[in-house]
Amino acid sequence: MPIEFAERIRRIPVYPAADGYALPGDVALLASNESPYPPIPAVVDAVAAALGGLNRYPDPTNAALRSALSDRYGVPVHRIAVGNGSCDILLAAGEALLEPGAELVYAWPSFSVYPHLAAASGARGIQVPVDDAHRHDLDAMLREITAATRLVIVCNPNNPTSTALPLAEIEAFVRAVPRHVAVILDEAYCEFNLLQDADESIALLDRHPNLALLRTFSKVYGLCGLRVGFALCGSEDFRTAVDQVRQPFFCNAAAQAAAVEALKHQDEVARRVERNLAERLELQDGLRRLGIEPAESQANFVWFDLPEGTDERDTIAALAQQGVLVRAGAALGREGALRVTVGTEAENAKLVSALGALLA
Ligand SMILES: Cc1ncc(COP(=O)(O)O)c(C=O)c1O
């Protein structure tokens, strides 16, 4: 007799992670929206120093990191949650807020972990199609809010479509959401967004206690290998709830040390963002030269439809053969599209040249 698993196991979608990491040779990893730059050397030193204390559990209250985040963002410590990546906080929010009969509203295509929240809890997940410019359709999302809605997620800039909405539109949306409904503004890529300064959304927290901003050290700080993210919360209740549903010690010692150190290097982080933005423009130009028009990117990746009649799976496989990994649009909600992370100059050139040869 096979083991009987819980019903929800069948519903939970498998995360569409890229494979091919074991490909031989020099592979351009443009599939997971990672930073192409190695971590800041002082951060590597801080991790090395933390390793000597690994016989002890990490600080379960994440005091040093929360205090450093509080200093950086001006949000009180009791309204700051940290996690084993921001996904950890996202899943905890799903567990704390959702249950059978409840509803979760989010855009689609959007981050592939959102469907997991509904599936795991038995809540109803309502996916609201993005508009023709690949942006959230906030009016349509508002129309989906009912008495059963417990959580609404807005991803800005949106993964995988790369687009962003002006903050004023997002605030008007949050204002229209009933106060007892939690809103997560997932800002994993906010530092790459030229429509607004990354710190601007923080002011919304004082006006909207039902709002939480989800941030991460995985992207701009280049620390996704360690797993550390955080949420700046409009209310202490949200922070306590997401802490309550998780195992103790959810953020490891090396990750805490790395994040505290990384926050001290804002100038270097800003330089890396600038480099990435310059590369984004180059990559977009390269794609346009191939006759491809990417969506208006405000993130460290681009999103585009392949020319009519081009098979997405064949294209991805052929690119992998040539040492370029990209993410399939079909797995992210749009057949025939590709999501390509902005890499180094050489990696982007490799992608453009390989794709050009395939389309020729
Ligand atoms: C929109 C969005 N939110 C959250 C995350 C999770 O990041 P992490 O768990 O690495 O902090 C990602 C990662 O790709 C993402 O794209």
XYZ file of C-alpha atoms and ligand atoms in Angstrom:
376
model
C 0.000 0.000 0.000
C 1.408 3.441 -0.874
C 1.652 6.045 1.873
C -1.473 8.205 2.118
C -0.511 11.862 1.947
C -2.679 14.845 2.789
C -5.039 15.920 0.002
C -3.306 19.282 -0.355
C -0.070 17.603 -1.473
C -1.733 16.833 -4.796
C -2.792 20.456 -5.219
C 0.524 22.145 -4.442
C 2.223 23.061 -7.725
C 5.864 22.123 -8.170
C 8.040 25.243 -8.282
C 9.220 25.632 -11.903
C 12.906 25.989 -11.039
C 15.353 25.980 -13.930
C 17.326 22.817 -14.415
C 20.584 22.393 -16.252
C 22.809 23.671 -13.448
C 24.921 20.572 -14.015
C 25.615 21.482 -17.654
C 29.313 21.256 -18.432
C 31.341 24.339 -19.337
C 30.674 28.024 -19.012
C 26.928 28.392 -18.514
C 25.142 31.757 -18.417
C 22.583 31.341 -15.600
C 19.860 33.715 -16.761
C 16.901 31.739 -15.418
C 16.495 32.689 -11.758
C 16.826 36.472 -11.520
C 19.993 36.170 -9.490
C 22.680 38.826 -9.203
C 25.494 38.156 -11.674
C 27.951 39.789 -9.259
C 29.624 37.887 -6.415
C 28.808 38.962 -2.854
C 30.534 42.031 -1.390
C 33.900 40.853 0.098
C 33.119 42.244 3.583
C 29.924 40.155 3.561
C 31.911 37.025 2.757
C 34.209 37.880 5.702
C 31.208 38.316 8.010
C 29.905 34.895 6.997
C 33.326 33.352 7.595
C 33.414 34.904 11.069
C 29.939 33.524 11.856
C 30.961 29.988 10.930
C 33.076 29.646 14.080
C 29.902 29.838 16.171
C 27.878 27.204 14.335
C 27.788 24.937 17.399
C 25.193 27.411 18.756
C 21.670 27.976 17.435
C 21.201 31.311 15.694
C 19.563 34.186 17.571
C 15.864 33.207 17.355
C 14.789 36.847 17.615
C 17.144 37.986 14.822
C 17.798 41.008 17.041
C 20.901 42.417 15.315
C 19.406 42.091 11.848
C 16.025 43.526 12.796
C 17.716 46.417 14.541
C 19.923 47.104 11.478
C 16.834 46.954 9.236
C 15.006 49.305 11.595
C 17.876 51.811 11.380
C 18.004 51.506 7.589
C 14.266 51.787 6.900
C 12.912 53.713 9.887
C 10.366 51.002 10.736
C 10.167 49.931 14.402
C 11.785 46.582 15.227
C 8.492 45.041 16.370
C 7.087 45.532 12.863
C 9.987 43.800 11.084
C 9.861 40.088 10.232
C 12.836 38.227 8.825
C 12.884 34.837 7.168
C 14.722 32.072 5.389
C 14.324 34.035 2.166
C 11.269 36.233 1.670
C 9.445 33.122 0.394
C 9.505 31.851 3.952
C 7.524 34.897 5.103
C 5.188 34.603 2.115
C 4.358 30.981 2.930
C 3.991 31.849 6.613
C 1.538 34.617 5.696
C -0.466 32.073 3.700
C -0.528 29.731 6.656
C -1.475 32.470 9.099
C -4.204 34.045 6.955
C -5.704 31.372 4.698
C -7.936 28.357 5.272
C -10.697 26.544 3.380
C -13.435 29.054 2.490
C -11.002 31.974 2.401
C -9.792 33.664 -0.785
C -6.449 34.966 -2.014
C -6.288 37.458 -4.904
C -3.192 38.017 -7.043
C -2.252 38.891 -10.623
C -1.304 36.323 -13.251
C 1.304 35.773 -14.552
C 3.035 36.620 -11.310
C 5.433 34.947 -8.882
C 5.014 31.180 -9.102
C 4.962 30.719 -5.326
C 1.610 32.549 -4.923
C -0.485 29.584 -6.184
C 1.240 27.477 -3.535
C -0.333 29.571 -0.749
C -3.872 28.781 -1.841
C -3.154 25.134 -2.613
C -1.438 24.489 0.705
C -4.184 26.081 2.786
C -7.262 24.937 0.858
C -8.221 28.573 0.220
C -9.456 29.688 -3.206
C -6.751 31.391 -5.261
C -8.065 34.001 -7.665
C -5.701 34.881 -10.497
C -6.444 38.191 -12.197
C -4.914 38.465 -15.696
C -2.389 41.263 -16.203
C -3.349 43.922 -18.771
C -2.116 44.166 -22.372
C 1.032 45.971 -21.219
C 1.772 43.035 -18.833
C 0.950 45.163 -15.747
C -1.305 44.395 -12.798
C -4.933 45.284 -13.535
C -5.692 46.754 -10.126
C -9.320 47.645 -10.955
C -10.005 44.060 -11.959
C -8.266 42.845 -8.806
C -10.455 45.122 -6.674
C -13.555 43.663 -8.307
C -12.451 40.200 -7.147
C -12.358 41.177 -3.483
C -15.262 39.622 -1.594
C -16.257 39.004 2.012
C -14.104 35.852 1.841
C -10.873 37.629 0.813
C -8.144 37.395 3.437
C -5.040 38.242 1.448
C -4.186 40.237 -1.673
C -0.705 40.163 -3.178
C 0.659 42.851 -5.484
C 4.071 42.153 -6.996
C 5.816 45.400 -7.947
C 7.895 45.146 -10.132
C 6.085 42.016 -11.210
C 7.869 38.714 -11.686
C 7.845 37.420 -14.432
C 6.481 40.297 -16.535
C 9.092 42.840 -15.249
C 6.624 45.761 -15.300
C 5.866 48.145 -12.446
C 2.988 50.426 -11.543
C 3.349 53.947 -10.109
C 3.207 53.939 -6.322
C 0.246 56.366 -6.297
C -1.850 53.763 -8.159
C -0.815 51.101 -5.695
C -1.687 53.278 -2.730
C -5.105 54.089 -4.209
C -5.639 50.341 -4.542
C -4.568 49.621 -0.959
C -6.898 52.386 0.242
C -9.807 50.703 -1.542
C -9.102 47.270 -0.012
C -11.098 46.684 3.209
C -8.911 47.246 6.269
C -9.334 43.713 7.597
C -7.835 42.231 4.405
C -4.057 41.833 4.450
C -2.140 43.243 1.479
C 1.383 42.069 0.689
C 3.333 44.326 -1.636
C 6.068 42.024 -2.884
C 9.014 44.283 -3.654
C 11.731 41.693 -4.291
C 12.970 43.811 -7.232
C 12.144 47.330 -6.026
C 15.748 48.553 -6.152
C 15.786 48.133 -9.949
C 12.610 50.171 -10.460
C 13.251 53.558 -12.042
C 9.635 54.717 -11.531
C 10.249 55.292 -7.825
C 12.867 55.329 -5.127
C 13.004 51.997 -3.277
C 12.330 53.726 0.051
C 9.173 55.543 -1.086
C 6.705 52.764 -0.348
C 7.693 52.671 3.333
C 5.565 55.750 4.046
C 2.497 53.694 3.092
C 2.933 51.501 6.164
C 1.928 54.254 8.579
C -1.243 54.930 6.613
C -2.184 51.281 5.967
C -1.718 48.915 8.918
C -2.996 45.991 6.799
C -0.024 46.359 4.425
C 3.296 44.484 4.517
C 6.246 45.159 2.197
C 8.157 42.025 1.290
C 11.863 42.512 0.571
C 14.849 40.246 0.042
C 18.624 40.009 0.220
C 18.507 37.512 -2.667
C 18.516 39.911 -5.577
C 20.229 43.250 -5.215
C 22.492 42.086 -2.367
C 23.409 38.883 -4.227
C 22.802 36.585 -1.239
C 20.203 34.124 -2.545
C 22.522 31.208 -1.749
C 22.128 31.982 1.959
C 18.339 32.572 1.995
C 17.411 35.735 3.869
C 14.507 38.104 3.357
C 12.348 40.414 5.428
C 8.988 42.095 5.690
C 8.341 45.647 6.813
C 4.884 45.415 8.341
C 2.155 47.986 8.897
C 1.131 46.190 12.091
C 2.847 44.195 14.788
C 0.036 41.612 14.505
C 1.201 40.577 11.046
C 4.768 40.115 12.247
C 3.723 38.045 15.269
C 1.446 35.851 13.156
C 4.131 35.014 10.579
C 6.595 34.256 13.387
C 4.069 32.083 15.212
C 3.464 29.615 12.374
C 7.144 28.943 11.656
C 9.694 26.662 13.216
C 12.003 28.340 15.731
C 15.392 29.521 14.367
C 14.027 30.134 10.872
C 16.928 32.364 9.835
C 20.369 30.797 10.033
C 23.399 32.406 11.697
C 25.420 32.925 8.504
C 22.447 34.563 6.793
C 21.844 36.919 9.725
C 25.521 37.937 9.826
C 25.663 38.433 6.056
C 22.542 40.572 5.957
C 23.698 42.816 8.829
C 26.999 43.407 7.029
C 25.391 43.882 3.608
C 23.225 46.716 4.933
C 26.415 48.679 5.711
C 27.399 48.780 2.034
C 24.644 50.821 0.421
C 27.061 52.651 -1.898
C 28.334 49.396 -3.355
C 24.767 48.110 -3.701
C 23.813 51.299 -5.571
C 26.806 50.842 -7.913
C 25.706 47.289 -8.692
C 22.181 48.461 -9.427
C 23.540 51.068 -11.836
C 25.639 48.457 -13.605
C 22.669 46.154 -13.854
C 20.440 48.914 -15.232
C 23.041 49.733 -17.912
C 23.158 46.042 -18.825
C 19.366 45.898 -18.916
C 19.324 48.652 -21.559
C 21.980 46.822 -23.607
C 20.061 43.565 -23.408
C 16.801 45.246 -24.428
C 18.558 46.906 -27.388
C 20.055 43.571 -28.409
C 16.615 41.933 -28.347
C 15.082 44.770 -30.359
C 17.758 44.245 -32.992
C 16.369 40.695 -33.300
C 12.884 42.104 -33.837
C 11.740 41.296 -30.276
C 9.947 43.931 -28.208
C 10.358 43.199 -24.476
C 7.819 44.448 -21.892
C 8.878 47.672 -20.148
C 11.243 46.276 -17.540
C 11.710 47.826 -14.112
C 13.500 44.750 -12.755
C 16.725 42.769 -13.215
C 15.113 40.652 -15.939
C 13.211 41.051 -19.180
C 10.059 39.391 -20.485
C 9.095 38.957 -24.105
C 7.040 36.916 -26.531
C 8.979 34.869 -29.032
C 8.139 35.584 -32.681
C 4.974 33.803 -33.949
C 5.554 30.185 -34.770
C 8.682 29.830 -32.590
C 8.439 26.866 -30.250
C 9.239 27.916 -26.680
C 10.439 24.514 -25.489
C 12.691 23.957 -28.513
C 14.138 27.441 -28.086
C 14.903 26.904 -24.401
C 16.490 23.523 -25.076
C 18.583 24.934 -27.937
C 19.724 27.857 -25.770
C 20.703 25.439 -22.983
C 22.717 23.446 -25.518
C 24.650 26.623 -26.176
C 25.194 27.282 -22.492
C 22.416 29.794 -21.793
C 19.682 29.016 -19.262
C 16.487 31.076 -19.395
C 13.025 30.585 -17.894
C 10.060 29.280 -19.871
C 7.021 31.540 -20.068
C 4.615 28.597 -20.185
C 5.636 27.528 -16.682
C 4.971 31.101 -15.568
C 1.581 31.523 -17.179
C 2.247 32.618 -20.777
C 2.939 30.161 -23.555
C 5.506 31.392 -26.080
C 7.166 33.885 -23.722
C 10.630 33.873 -22.176
C 11.968 35.478 -19.016
C 15.648 36.337 -19.188
C 17.658 37.614 -16.223
C 20.030 40.506 -16.863
C 23.502 38.988 -16.539
C 26.978 40.318 -17.124
C 27.798 42.045 -20.411
C 29.312 38.809 -21.759
C 26.340 36.676 -20.660
C 23.804 39.025 -22.218
C 25.778 39.132 -25.466
C 25.903 35.313 -25.460
C 22.114 35.146 -25.065
C 21.454 37.682 -27.843
C 23.847 35.969 -30.226
C 22.509 32.455 -29.483
C 18.886 33.578 -29.792
C 19.659 35.522 -32.979
C 21.195 32.413 -34.536
C 18.155 30.327 -33.571
C 15.640 32.807 -34.971
C 17.586 33.438 -38.189
C 8.527 38.324 -6.726
C 9.385 37.511 -5.835
N 9.129 37.500 -4.538
C 9.856 36.788 -3.688
C 10.924 36.040 -4.146
C 11.621 35.185 -3.158
O 12.878 35.514 -2.907
P 13.681 34.896 -1.687
O 12.877 33.822 -1.060
O 14.919 34.416 -2.296
O 13.853 36.064 -0.771
C 11.247 36.020 -5.493
C 12.358 35.191 -5.986
O 12.576 34.978 -7.141
C 10.441 36.768 -6.371
O 10.673 36.768 -7.681
